[in-house]
Amino acid sequence: MTQVPAEYYQIMEQLQAVDFVLIELTLYLDTHPDDMEAIQQFNQFTKERKRIKKTFESQFGPLLQYGNSYSGFPWNWRDSPWPWQV
């Protein structure tokens, strides 16, 4: 296994933090669908997640397969480490 740079973990931690917020907001909005402020927060964090994902993938390759992430050339899905291996 190759050495993983510290930035890999920093960006992954940011992504995980945003994912946590999105999960919590989703659960809240399931029971409070008319809360406009929560919807705005959800949309803001969705935009932030896309930004972080793009940053991560541009440096370290795809996070998800099956059309959820683009691949570089050559095909880089097989490159390790995969997100669940760290």
PDB file of C-alpha atoms in Angstrom:
ATOM      1  CA  MET A   1       0.000   0.000   0.000  1.00  0.00           C
ATOM      2  CA  THR A   2       1.298   3.448  -0.882  1.00  0.00           C
ATOM      3  CA  GLN A   3       1.914   6.221   1.641  1.00  0.00           C
ATOM      4  CA  VAL A   4      -1.191   8.388   2.001  1.00  0.00           C
ATOM      5  CA  PRO A   5      -0.514  12.123   2.296  1.00  0.00           C
ATOM      6  CA  ALA A   6      -1.890  14.024   5.296  1.00  0.00           C
ATOM      7  CA  GLU A   7      -4.091  16.111   2.996  1.00  0.00           C
ATOM      8  CA  TYR A   8      -5.977  12.935   2.028  1.00  0.00           C
ATOM      9  CA  TYR A   9      -7.137  12.550   5.625  1.00  0.00           C
ATOM     10  CA  GLN A  10      -7.865  16.261   6.057  1.00  0.00           C
ATOM     11  CA  ILE A  11     -10.139  16.408   3.025  1.00  0.00           C
ATOM     12  CA  MET A  12     -11.764  13.084   3.930  1.00  0.00           C
ATOM     13  CA  GLU A  13     -12.515  14.416   7.419  1.00  0.00           C
ATOM     14  CA  GLN A  14     -14.132  17.528   5.931  1.00  0.00           C
ATOM     15  CA  LEU A  15     -16.250  15.340   3.670  1.00  0.00           C
ATOM     16  CA  GLN A  16     -17.320  13.126   6.564  1.00  0.00           C
ATOM     17  CA  ALA A  17     -18.277  16.156   8.677  1.00  0.00           C
ATOM     18  CA  VAL A  18     -20.453  17.554   5.893  1.00  0.00           C
ATOM     19  CA  ASP A  19     -22.005  14.121   5.314  1.00  0.00           C
ATOM     20  CA  PHE A  20     -22.899  13.953   9.014  1.00  0.00           C
ATOM     21  CA  VAL A  21     -24.630  17.346   8.842  1.00  0.00           C
ATOM     22  CA  LEU A  22     -26.527  16.309   5.708  1.00  0.00           C
ATOM     23  CA  ILE A  23     -27.737  13.096   7.356  1.00  0.00           C
ATOM     24  CA  GLU A  24     -28.913  14.983  10.430  1.00  0.00           C
ATOM     25  CA  LEU A  25     -30.656  17.637   8.328  1.00  0.00           C
ATOM     26  CA  THR A  26     -32.320  14.925   6.248  1.00  0.00           C
ATOM     27  CA  LEU A  27     -33.690  13.271   9.388  1.00  0.00           C
ATOM     28  CA  TYR A  28     -34.880  16.623  10.720  1.00  0.00           C
ATOM     29  CA  LEU A  29     -36.515  17.593   7.433  1.00  0.00           C
ATOM     30  CA  ASP A  30     -38.336  14.256   7.287  1.00  0.00           C
ATOM     31  CA  THR A  31     -40.339  15.468  10.292  1.00  0.00           C
ATOM     32  CA  HIS A  32     -40.191  19.235   9.639  1.00  0.00           C
ATOM     33  CA  PRO A  33     -40.650  19.554   5.856  1.00  0.00           C
ATOM     34  CA  ASP A  34     -41.748  23.207   6.039  1.00  0.00           C
ATOM     35  CA  ASP A  35     -38.648  24.522   7.834  1.00  0.00           C
ATOM     36  CA  MET A  36     -37.243  26.884   5.200  1.00  0.00           C
ATOM     37  CA  GLU A  37     -34.085  27.648   7.197  1.00  0.00           C
ATOM     38  CA  ALA A  38     -33.252  23.937   7.472  1.00  0.00           C
ATOM     39  CA  ILE A  39     -33.847  23.488   3.732  1.00  0.00           C
ATOM     40  CA  GLN A  40     -31.500  26.379   3.025  1.00  0.00           C
ATOM     41  CA  GLN A  41     -28.874  24.827   5.308  1.00  0.00           C
ATOM     42  CA  PHE A  42     -29.323  21.482   3.567  1.00  0.00           C
ATOM     43  CA  ASN A  43     -28.810  23.087   0.162  1.00  0.00           C
ATOM     44  CA  GLN A  44     -25.779  25.023   1.412  1.00  0.00           C
ATOM     45  CA  PHE A  45     -24.156  21.861   2.775  1.00  0.00           C
ATOM     46  CA  THR A  46     -25.040  19.967  -0.418  1.00  0.00           C
ATOM     47  CA  LYS A  47     -23.147  22.591  -2.404  1.00  0.00           C
ATOM     48  CA  GLU A  48     -20.227  22.387   0.048  1.00  0.00           C
ATOM     49  CA  ARG A  49     -20.158  18.585  -0.241  1.00  0.00           C
ATOM     50  CA  LYS A  50     -19.936  18.809  -4.019  1.00  0.00           C
ATOM     51  CA  ARG A  51     -17.034  21.253  -3.700  1.00  0.00           C
ATOM     52  CA  ILE A  52     -15.143  19.050  -1.244  1.00  0.00           C
ATOM     53  CA  LYS A  53     -15.815  15.921  -3.324  1.00  0.00           C
ATOM     54  CA  LYS A  54     -14.489  17.641  -6.427  1.00  0.00           C
ATOM     55  CA  THR A  55     -11.344  18.709  -4.550  1.00  0.00           C
ATOM     56  CA  PHE A  56     -10.787  15.207  -3.193  1.00  0.00           C
ATOM     57  CA  GLU A  57     -11.346  13.459  -6.503  1.00  0.00           C
ATOM     58  CA  SER A  58      -9.118  15.847  -8.432  1.00  0.00           C
ATOM     59  CA  GLN A  59      -6.236  14.926  -6.127  1.00  0.00           C
ATOM     60  CA  PHE A  60      -6.904  11.327  -5.104  1.00  0.00           C
ATOM     61  CA  GLY A  61      -9.307   9.771  -7.599  1.00  0.00           C
ATOM     62  CA  PRO A  62     -12.953   8.723  -7.466  1.00  0.00           C
ATOM     63  CA  LEU A  63     -14.848   8.230  -4.219  1.00  0.00           C
ATOM     64  CA  LEU A  64     -17.757   6.254  -5.649  1.00  0.00           C
ATOM     65  CA  GLN A  65     -18.304   4.007  -8.631  1.00  0.00           C
ATOM     66  CA  TYR A  66     -21.251   3.268 -10.936  1.00  0.00           C
ATOM     67  CA  GLY A  67     -21.483   6.734 -12.444  1.00  0.00           C
ATOM     68  CA  ASN A  68     -21.282   8.673  -9.179  1.00  0.00           C
ATOM     69  CA  SER A  69     -17.739   9.875  -9.850  1.00  0.00           C
ATOM     70  CA  TYR A  70     -15.769  10.579 -12.979  1.00  0.00           C
ATOM     71  CA  SER A  71     -12.668   8.596 -13.813  1.00  0.00           C
ATOM     72  CA  GLY A  72      -9.370  10.009 -14.923  1.00  0.00           C
ATOM     73  CA  PHE A  73      -7.302   8.482 -17.700  1.00  0.00           C
ATOM     74  CA  PRO A  74      -6.234   5.810 -17.479  1.00  0.00           C
ATOM     75  CA  TRP A  75      -9.112   4.179 -15.609  1.00  0.00           C
ATOM     76  CA  ASN A  76      -8.282   4.979 -11.989  1.00  0.00           C
ATOM     77  CA  TRP A  77     -10.987   3.283  -9.978  1.00  0.00           C
ATOM     78  CA  ARG A  78      -8.629   0.433  -9.176  1.00  0.00           C
ATOM     79  CA  ASP A  79      -5.995   2.759  -7.703  1.00  0.00           C
ATOM     80  CA  SER A  80      -5.615   2.416  -3.967  1.00  0.00           C
ATOM     81  CA  PRO A  81      -6.156   3.330  -1.282  1.00  0.00           C
ATOM     82  CA  TRP A  82      -9.906   3.268  -1.588  1.00  0.00           C
ATOM     83  CA  PRO A  83     -11.810   5.492   0.844  1.00  0.00           C
ATOM     84  CA  TRP A  84     -12.884   2.544   3.005  1.00  0.00           C
ATOM     85  CA  GLN A  85      -9.292   1.301   3.288  1.00  0.00           C
ATOM     86  CA  VAL A  86      -8.013   4.249   5.305  1.00  0.00           C
TER      87      VAL A  86
END
